[in-house]
């Protein structure tokens, strides 16, 4: 759904509430405290009263929207803006678009990214799975050492990504992507993630990095490319898709998010992963709203 459609479809609070109630309850409100489906609606309010436990509730209980003071049309618009920004959207830009302050824009993004987190319900990766690691962060070219020291002296926020942070990526050929921040790129951290995410009858493709040694004992096949000898592909076995994705990710992260702190890196990765995994989904807006509405 584009921005204009979102504004037309959700002009006010009640249109958003009606939509969420339809998604979550299919017209029959259910008490989030005792699961009773017997309730009465409060006049002039979006709240329901449970006939069993007498508590009052709205459709927002237990969702990412719970307790928010921000009108729902703004939330919906924020979701639409984030989904439509292919290369990412900074909190600064989002708050400008919504006319809210930057802290609110940042908070919205963090909550929406939380909803974008992959719960792993798609099952194990199958077929050919490219596995690779990369490092994000490091000194930014346009932030000289002197400038950073100046900022530190003035007690201003120092760019968070100063040290490189390893990230592992798993990419199912023509399928899904998984990204995870890791402490250190070695076998002890890398292999368990591959084991948890990939079916044992899959073919794993990696470069010759030692951290991946031994995967052939767990999986049907482990194709190891010898990149030091300029072997970048062996027939259909290559890691070009994940490497192409690293390029896009870095462009997105450094282009839009100047202050991605390492503490929040996984949450940014969740956003990029969600967009990648839903690249062909023309119902992505509904899908994400549904995720926000059913899990907090
Ligand atoms: Zn109840």
mmCIF file of C-alpha atoms and ligand atoms in Angstrom:
data_model
loop_
_atom_site.group_PDB
_atom_site.id
_atom_site.type_symbol
_atom_site.label_atom_id
_atom_site.label_comp_id
_atom_site.label_asym_id
_atom_site.label_seq_id
_atom_site.Cartn_x
_atom_site.Cartn_y
_atom_site.Cartn_z
ATOM 1 C CA UNK A 1 0.000 0.000 0.000
ATOM 2 C CA UNK A 2 1.469 3.373 -0.942
ATOM 3 C CA UNK A 3 1.360 6.502 1.211
ATOM 4 C CA UNK A 4 -1.726 8.050 -0.446
ATOM 5 C CA UNK A 5 -3.661 4.785 -0.159
ATOM 6 C CA UNK A 6 -2.682 4.496 3.507
ATOM 7 C CA UNK A 7 -3.913 8.004 4.284
ATOM 8 C CA UNK A 8 -7.192 7.407 2.447
ATOM 9 C CA UNK A 9 -7.775 3.991 3.956
ATOM 10 C CA UNK A 10 -6.913 5.028 7.538
ATOM 11 C CA UNK A 11 -7.984 8.643 8.005
ATOM 12 C CA UNK A 12 -8.795 8.403 11.718
ATOM 13 C CA UNK A 13 -8.435 6.355 14.883
ATOM 14 C CA UNK A 14 -11.645 4.397 14.451
ATOM 15 C CA UNK A 15 -10.803 3.212 10.924
ATOM 16 C CA UNK A 16 -7.547 1.802 12.300
ATOM 17 C CA UNK A 17 -9.278 0.180 15.272
ATOM 18 C CA UNK A 18 -11.923 -1.408 13.042
ATOM 19 C CA UNK A 19 -9.210 -2.771 10.810
ATOM 20 C CA UNK A 20 -7.212 -4.216 13.723
ATOM 21 C CA UNK A 21 -10.332 -5.742 15.285
ATOM 22 C CA UNK A 22 -11.122 -7.424 11.984
ATOM 23 C CA UNK A 23 -7.599 -8.833 11.728
ATOM 24 C CA UNK A 24 -7.354 -9.997 15.292
ATOM 25 C CA UNK A 25 -10.844 -11.112 16.188
ATOM 26 C CA UNK A 26 -12.708 -11.522 12.899
ATOM 27 C CA UNK A 27 -15.581 -9.551 14.411
ATOM 28 C CA UNK A 28 -15.828 -11.395 17.739
ATOM 29 C CA UNK A 29 -13.853 -9.616 20.501
ATOM 30 C CA UNK A 30 -11.890 -11.891 22.801
ATOM 31 C CA UNK A 31 -10.793 -10.847 26.289
ATOM 32 C CA UNK A 32 -6.960 -10.814 26.396
ATOM 33 C CA UNK A 33 -7.041 -11.553 30.135
ATOM 34 C CA UNK A 34 -9.366 -14.551 30.362
ATOM 35 C CA UNK A 35 -10.021 -15.378 26.675
ATOM 36 C CA UNK A 36 -13.755 -15.086 27.100
ATOM 37 C CA UNK A 37 -15.627 -14.127 23.976
ATOM 38 C CA UNK A 38 -18.553 -12.654 25.818
ATOM 39 C CA UNK A 39 -18.248 -8.914 26.014
ATOM 40 C CA UNK A 40 -20.163 -5.703 25.696
ATOM 41 C CA UNK A 41 -18.955 -2.650 23.889
ATOM 42 C CA UNK A 42 -18.644 0.569 25.772
ATOM 43 C CA UNK A 43 -20.629 3.368 24.267
ATOM 44 C CA UNK A 44 -18.585 6.052 22.547
ATOM 45 C CA UNK A 45 -15.400 4.180 23.176
ATOM 46 C CA UNK A 46 -13.184 1.648 21.486
ATOM 47 C CA UNK A 47 -13.064 -0.460 24.608
ATOM 48 C CA UNK A 48 -14.927 -3.648 25.399
ATOM 49 C CA UNK A 49 -15.982 -4.961 28.787
ATOM 50 C CA UNK A 50 -15.517 -8.630 29.450
ATOM 51 C CA UNK A 51 -18.682 -10.269 30.765
ATOM 52 C CA UNK A 52 -16.647 -12.939 32.542
ATOM 53 C CA UNK A 53 -13.870 -11.069 34.343
ATOM 54 C CA UNK A 54 -15.328 -7.572 34.097
ATOM 55 C CA UNK A 55 -12.120 -6.043 32.865
ATOM 56 C CA UNK A 56 -12.108 -3.554 30.076
ATOM 57 C CA UNK A 57 -9.843 -3.936 27.071
ATOM 58 C CA UNK A 58 -9.215 -2.700 23.582
ATOM 59 C CA UNK A 59 -7.805 -4.464 20.536
ATOM 60 C CA UNK A 60 -4.466 -2.825 21.286
ATOM 61 C CA UNK A 61 -3.756 -4.888 24.417
ATOM 62 C CA UNK A 62 -0.746 -7.115 23.788
ATOM 63 C CA UNK A 63 0.182 -5.443 20.501
ATOM 64 C CA UNK A 64 3.035 -3.071 19.692
ATOM 65 C CA UNK A 65 0.451 -0.274 19.808
ATOM 66 C CA UNK A 66 -0.443 -0.908 23.455
ATOM 67 C CA UNK A 67 -0.101 2.141 25.658
ATOM 68 C CA UNK A 68 0.726 4.442 22.784
ATOM 69 C CA UNK A 69 -0.277 8.079 22.947
ATOM 70 C CA UNK A 70 0.372 8.519 19.284
ATOM 71 C CA UNK A 71 -2.720 8.332 17.062
ATOM 72 C CA UNK A 72 -2.919 5.062 15.124
ATOM 73 C CA UNK A 73 -3.090 6.758 11.691
ATOM 74 C CA UNK A 74 0.420 8.007 12.424
ATOM 75 C CA UNK A 75 1.585 4.500 13.262
ATOM 76 C CA UNK A 76 0.054 3.124 10.093
ATOM 77 C CA UNK A 77 1.636 5.865 8.056
ATOM 78 C CA UNK A 78 5.014 5.197 9.686
ATOM 79 C CA UNK A 79 4.714 1.515 8.741
ATOM 80 C CA UNK A 80 3.842 2.424 5.186
ATOM 81 C CA UNK A 81 6.740 4.888 4.926
ATOM 82 C CA UNK A 82 9.204 2.357 6.279
ATOM 83 C CA UNK A 83 8.017 -0.382 3.945
ATOM 84 C CA UNK A 84 8.193 1.913 0.948
ATOM 85 C CA UNK A 85 11.717 3.145 1.682
ATOM 86 C CA UNK A 86 13.703 0.495 -0.123
ATOM 87 C CA UNK A 87 17.045 1.693 1.151
ATOM 88 C CA UNK A 88 15.839 2.441 4.640
ATOM 89 C CA UNK A 89 14.476 5.546 6.315
ATOM 90 C CA UNK A 90 16.244 7.508 9.004
ATOM 91 C CA UNK A 91 14.421 8.464 12.199
ATOM 92 C CA UNK A 92 15.089 12.076 11.270
ATOM 93 C CA UNK A 93 13.337 11.694 7.916
ATOM 94 C CA UNK A 94 10.459 9.734 9.402
ATOM 95 C CA UNK A 95 9.814 12.362 12.060
ATOM 96 C CA UNK A 96 9.891 15.071 9.401
ATOM 97 C CA UNK A 97 7.377 13.133 7.303
ATOM 98 C CA UNK A 98 5.069 12.572 10.264
ATOM 99 C CA UNK A 99 5.552 15.948 11.895
ATOM 100 C CA UNK A 100 6.606 14.461 15.202
ATOM 101 C CA UNK A 101 9.820 14.884 17.167
ATOM 102 C CA UNK A 102 12.826 12.708 16.474
ATOM 103 C CA UNK A 103 12.577 10.737 19.655
ATOM 104 C CA UNK A 104 9.059 9.678 18.729
ATOM 105 C CA UNK A 105 10.178 8.804 15.211
ATOM 106 C CA UNK A 106 12.991 6.686 16.597
ATOM 107 C CA UNK A 107 10.695 4.944 19.067
ATOM 108 C CA UNK A 108 8.189 4.150 16.311
ATOM 109 C CA UNK A 109 10.905 2.642 14.176
ATOM 110 C CA UNK A 110 12.205 0.472 16.972
ATOM 111 C CA UNK A 111 8.739 -0.869 17.726
ATOM 112 C CA UNK A 112 7.977 -1.501 14.073
ATOM 113 C CA UNK A 113 11.313 -3.280 13.633
ATOM 114 C CA UNK A 114 10.428 -5.448 16.603
ATOM 115 C CA UNK A 115 7.295 -6.516 14.735
ATOM 116 C CA UNK A 116 9.442 -7.221 11.670
ATOM 117 C CA UNK A 117 11.503 -9.757 13.588
ATOM 118 C CA UNK A 118 11.317 -13.197 12.048
ATOM 119 C CA UNK A 119 9.796 -15.639 14.486
ATOM 120 C CA UNK A 120 11.260 -18.555 12.519
ATOM 121 C CA UNK A 121 7.818 -19.875 11.641
ATOM 122 C CA UNK A 122 8.817 -20.365 8.006
ATOM 123 C CA UNK A 123 10.704 -23.545 8.912
ATOM 124 C CA UNK A 124 14.269 -24.619 8.183
ATOM 125 C CA UNK A 125 16.140 -23.399 5.100
ATOM 126 C CA UNK A 126 16.330 -25.964 2.324
ATOM 127 C CA UNK A 127 18.033 -26.601 -0.998
ATOM 128 C CA UNK A 128 21.162 -24.565 -1.673
ATOM 129 C CA UNK A 129 22.000 -22.291 1.242
ATOM 130 C CA UNK A 130 24.711 -19.649 0.898
ATOM 131 C CA UNK A 131 26.433 -18.826 4.173
ATOM 132 C CA UNK A 132 28.823 -15.922 4.627
ATOM 133 C CA UNK A 133 29.897 -13.432 7.234
ATOM 134 C CA UNK A 134 30.614 -9.719 7.009
ATOM 135 C CA UNK A 135 31.679 -6.901 9.278
ATOM 136 C CA UNK A 136 29.605 -3.805 9.812
ATOM 137 C CA UNK A 137 30.740 -0.577 11.329
ATOM 138 C CA UNK A 138 34.197 0.766 11.603
ATOM 139 C CA UNK A 139 35.305 4.309 11.179
ATOM 140 C CA UNK A 140 33.282 6.366 8.798
ATOM 141 C CA UNK A 141 35.258 8.182 6.130
ATOM 142 C CA UNK A 142 33.546 11.502 6.770
ATOM 143 C CA UNK A 143 34.111 11.392 10.521
ATOM 144 C CA UNK A 144 37.747 12.151 11.057
ATOM 145 C CA UNK A 145 39.430 11.207 14.297
ATOM 146 C CA UNK A 146 39.722 14.873 15.175
ATOM 147 C CA UNK A 147 36.029 15.487 14.586
ATOM 148 C CA UNK A 148 35.052 12.534 16.723
ATOM 149 C CA UNK A 149 37.298 13.765 19.496
ATOM 150 C CA UNK A 150 35.691 17.203 19.215
ATOM 151 C CA UNK A 151 32.264 15.668 19.536
ATOM 152 C CA UNK A 152 33.393 13.634 22.509
ATOM 153 C CA UNK A 153 34.863 16.736 24.134
ATOM 154 C CA UNK A 154 31.573 18.528 23.630
ATOM 155 C CA UNK A 155 29.744 15.544 25.072
ATOM 156 C CA UNK A 156 27.849 14.973 21.838
ATOM 157 C CA UNK A 157 26.803 11.577 20.651
ATOM 158 C CA UNK A 158 29.689 9.786 19.078
ATOM 159 C CA UNK A 159 28.902 7.677 16.049
ATOM 160 C CA UNK A 160 28.067 4.295 17.491
ATOM 161 C CA UNK A 161 29.648 2.110 14.857
ATOM 162 C CA UNK A 162 33.307 2.530 15.493
ATOM 163 C CA UNK A 163 34.294 -1.032 15.905
ATOM 164 C CA UNK A 164 33.565 -3.670 13.365
ATOM 165 C CA UNK A 165 30.784 -6.019 14.314
ATOM 166 C CA UNK A 166 30.596 -9.435 12.678
ATOM 167 C CA UNK A 167 27.297 -10.528 11.192
ATOM 168 C CA UNK A 168 26.460 -13.938 9.751
ATOM 169 C CA UNK A 169 24.113 -14.243 6.790
ATOM 170 C CA UNK A 170 22.294 -17.328 5.547
ATOM 171 C CA UNK A 171 20.516 -17.159 2.251
ATOM 172 C CA UNK A 172 18.320 -19.844 0.813
ATOM 173 C CA UNK A 173 18.657 -19.820 -2.978
ATOM 174 C CA UNK A 174 15.553 -18.050 -4.393
ATOM 175 C CA UNK A 175 14.190 -17.974 -0.868
ATOM 176 C CA UNK A 176 14.665 -16.481 2.523
ATOM 177 C CA UNK A 177 17.383 -14.634 4.344
ATOM 178 C CA UNK A 178 18.536 -14.681 7.959
ATOM 179 C CA UNK A 179 20.995 -12.241 9.512
ATOM 180 C CA UNK A 180 22.432 -12.439 12.972
ATOM 181 C CA UNK A 181 24.880 -10.302 14.887
ATOM 182 C CA UNK A 182 27.601 -12.433 16.452
ATOM 183 C CA UNK A 183 30.287 -11.697 19.042
ATOM 184 C CA UNK A 184 33.108 -13.147 17.090
ATOM 185 C CA UNK A 185 33.344 -14.894 13.738
ATOM 186 C CA UNK A 186 34.540 -18.377 14.585
ATOM 187 C CA UNK A 187 33.230 -21.927 14.426
ATOM 188 C CA UNK A 188 31.754 -21.847 17.923
ATOM 189 C CA UNK A 189 29.396 -19.024 17.048
ATOM 190 C CA UNK A 190 28.857 -19.644 13.333
ATOM 191 C CA UNK A 191 28.121 -23.348 13.224
ATOM 192 C CA UNK A 192 25.327 -23.500 15.817
ATOM 193 C CA UNK A 193 23.445 -20.771 13.906
ATOM 194 C CA UNK A 194 23.730 -22.714 10.648
ATOM 195 C CA UNK A 195 22.624 -25.897 12.431
ATOM 196 C CA UNK A 196 19.582 -24.225 13.983
ATOM 197 C CA UNK A 197 18.439 -22.625 10.757
ATOM 198 C CA UNK A 198 19.121 -25.119 7.979
ATOM 199 C CA UNK A 199 17.722 -28.543 7.211
ATOM 200 C CA UNK A 200 20.358 -31.306 7.301
ATOM 201 C CA UNK A 201 19.518 -32.384 3.733
ATOM 202 C CA UNK A 202 20.519 -28.962 2.384
ATOM 203 C CA UNK A 203 23.701 -28.088 0.510
ATOM 204 C CA UNK A 204 25.738 -25.405 2.267
ATOM 205 C CA UNK A 205 27.981 -23.144 0.201
ATOM 206 C CA UNK A 206 30.715 -21.129 1.908
ATOM 207 C CA UNK A 207 34.168 -19.803 1.208
ATOM 208 C CA UNK A 208 37.204 -21.492 2.726
ATOM 209 C CA UNK A 209 36.970 -19.697 6.081
ATOM 210 C CA UNK A 210 38.004 -22.125 8.826
ATOM 211 C CA UNK A 211 34.978 -21.332 10.988
ATOM 212 C CA UNK A 212 32.833 -23.372 8.607
ATOM 213 C CA UNK A 213 35.025 -26.466 8.667
ATOM 214 C CA UNK A 214 33.111 -29.573 9.657
ATOM 215 C CA UNK A 215 29.727 -28.574 8.222
ATOM 216 C CA UNK A 216 30.053 -31.475 5.791
ATOM 217 C CA UNK A 217 29.541 -33.816 8.761
ATOM 218 C CA UNK A 218 26.204 -32.224 9.611
ATOM 219 C CA UNK A 219 24.729 -31.456 6.217
ATOM 220 C CA UNK A 220 24.175 -33.518 3.112
ATOM 221 C CA UNK A 221 26.777 -31.485 1.312
ATOM 222 C CA UNK A 222 29.175 -28.625 2.018
ATOM 223 C CA UNK A 223 30.600 -26.906 -1.045
ATOM 224 C CA UNK A 224 33.692 -24.911 -0.127
ATOM 225 C CA UNK A 225 34.827 -22.352 -2.679
ATOM 226 C CA UNK A 226 38.502 -21.682 -2.833
ATOM 227 C CA UNK A 227 38.389 -17.928 -3.289
ATOM 228 C CA UNK A 228 42.057 -17.505 -2.609
ATOM 229 C CA UNK A 229 42.568 -19.397 -5.840
ATOM 230 C CA UNK A 230 39.902 -17.239 -7.477
ATOM 231 C CA UNK A 231 37.298 -19.927 -7.496
ATOM 232 C CA UNK A 232 34.099 -17.903 -7.099
ATOM 233 C CA UNK A 233 31.632 -20.475 -8.369
ATOM 234 C CA UNK A 234 31.393 -24.168 -8.997
ATOM 235 C CA UNK A 235 28.424 -24.594 -11.297
ATOM 236 C CA UNK A 236 25.355 -23.504 -9.352
ATOM 237 C CA UNK A 237 27.335 -23.335 -6.119
ATOM 238 C CA UNK A 238 28.398 -19.786 -5.297
ATOM 239 C CA UNK A 239 27.845 -17.119 -2.662
ATOM 240 C CA UNK A 240 27.115 -14.279 -5.077
ATOM 241 C CA UNK A 241 23.581 -13.689 -3.791
ATOM 242 C CA UNK A 242 24.571 -13.105 -0.166
ATOM 243 C CA UNK A 243 27.565 -11.034 -1.244
ATOM 244 C CA UNK A 244 25.332 -8.865 -3.411
ATOM 245 C CA UNK A 245 23.066 -8.445 -0.427
ATOM 246 C CA UNK A 246 25.988 -7.309 1.783
ATOM 247 C CA UNK A 247 26.641 -4.508 -0.705
ATOM 248 C CA UNK A 248 23.009 -3.361 -0.566
ATOM 249 C CA UNK A 249 22.922 -3.637 3.215
ATOM 250 C CA UNK A 250 26.038 -1.543 3.680
ATOM 251 C CA UNK A 251 24.780 1.081 1.275
ATOM 252 C CA UNK A 252 21.486 1.199 3.182
ATOM 253 C CA UNK A 253 23.020 1.253 6.629
ATOM 254 C CA UNK A 254 25.705 3.833 5.951
ATOM 255 C CA UNK A 255 23.523 5.928 3.670
ATOM 256 C CA UNK A 256 20.508 6.281 5.941
ATOM 257 C CA UNK A 257 21.511 5.382 9.426
ATOM 258 C CA UNK A 258 24.460 7.478 10.375
ATOM 259 C CA UNK A 259 24.190 6.561 14.002
ATOM 260 C CA UNK A 260 23.324 2.897 14.097
ATOM 261 C CA UNK A 261 24.690 1.912 17.444
ATOM 262 C CA UNK A 262 25.937 -1.621 17.740
ATOM 263 C CA UNK A 263 23.411 -2.160 20.477
ATOM 264 C CA UNK A 264 20.601 -1.738 17.943
ATOM 265 C CA UNK A 265 22.278 -3.324 14.954
ATOM 266 C CA UNK A 266 20.201 -6.511 15.114
ATOM 267 C CA UNK A 267 17.038 -4.477 14.974
ATOM 268 C CA UNK A 268 18.198 -2.773 11.745
ATOM 269 C CA UNK A 269 19.129 -6.162 10.345
ATOM 270 C CA UNK A 270 15.622 -7.383 11.148
ATOM 271 C CA UNK A 271 14.207 -4.584 9.029
ATOM 272 C CA UNK A 272 16.422 -5.381 6.035
ATOM 273 C CA UNK A 273 15.686 -9.086 6.407
ATOM 274 C CA UNK A 274 11.949 -8.519 6.612
ATOM 275 C CA UNK A 275 11.992 -6.429 3.452
ATOM 276 C CA UNK A 276 14.107 -8.985 1.627
ATOM 277 C CA UNK A 277 11.927 -11.893 2.697
ATOM 278 C CA UNK A 278 8.787 -10.056 1.645
ATOM 279 C CA UNK A 279 10.148 -8.704 -1.628
ATOM 280 C CA UNK A 280 7.460 -10.436 -3.677
ATOM 281 C CA UNK A 281 4.635 -9.996 -1.184
ATOM 282 C CA UNK A 282 2.132 -7.395 -2.390
ATOM 283 C CA UNK A 283 0.191 -7.809 0.862
ATOM 284 C CA UNK A 284 3.206 -6.871 2.944
ATOM 285 C CA UNK A 285 1.428 -3.986 4.678
ATOM 286 C CA UNK A 286 -1.421 -6.220 5.853
ATOM 287 C CA UNK A 287 1.049 -8.919 6.765
ATOM 288 C CA UNK A 288 3.097 -6.590 8.946
ATOM 289 C CA UNK A 289 0.069 -4.977 10.593
ATOM 290 C CA UNK A 290 -1.151 -8.471 11.347
ATOM 291 C CA UNK A 291 2.188 -9.262 12.971
ATOM 292 C CA UNK A 292 2.033 -6.080 15.050
ATOM 293 C CA UNK A 293 -1.503 -6.920 16.079
ATOM 294 C CA UNK A 294 -0.953 -10.481 17.136
ATOM 295 C CA UNK A 295 2.414 -10.250 18.840
ATOM 296 C CA UNK A 296 3.844 -7.474 20.958
HETATM 297 ZN ZN1 LIG B 1 -12.060 -11.458 30.671
#
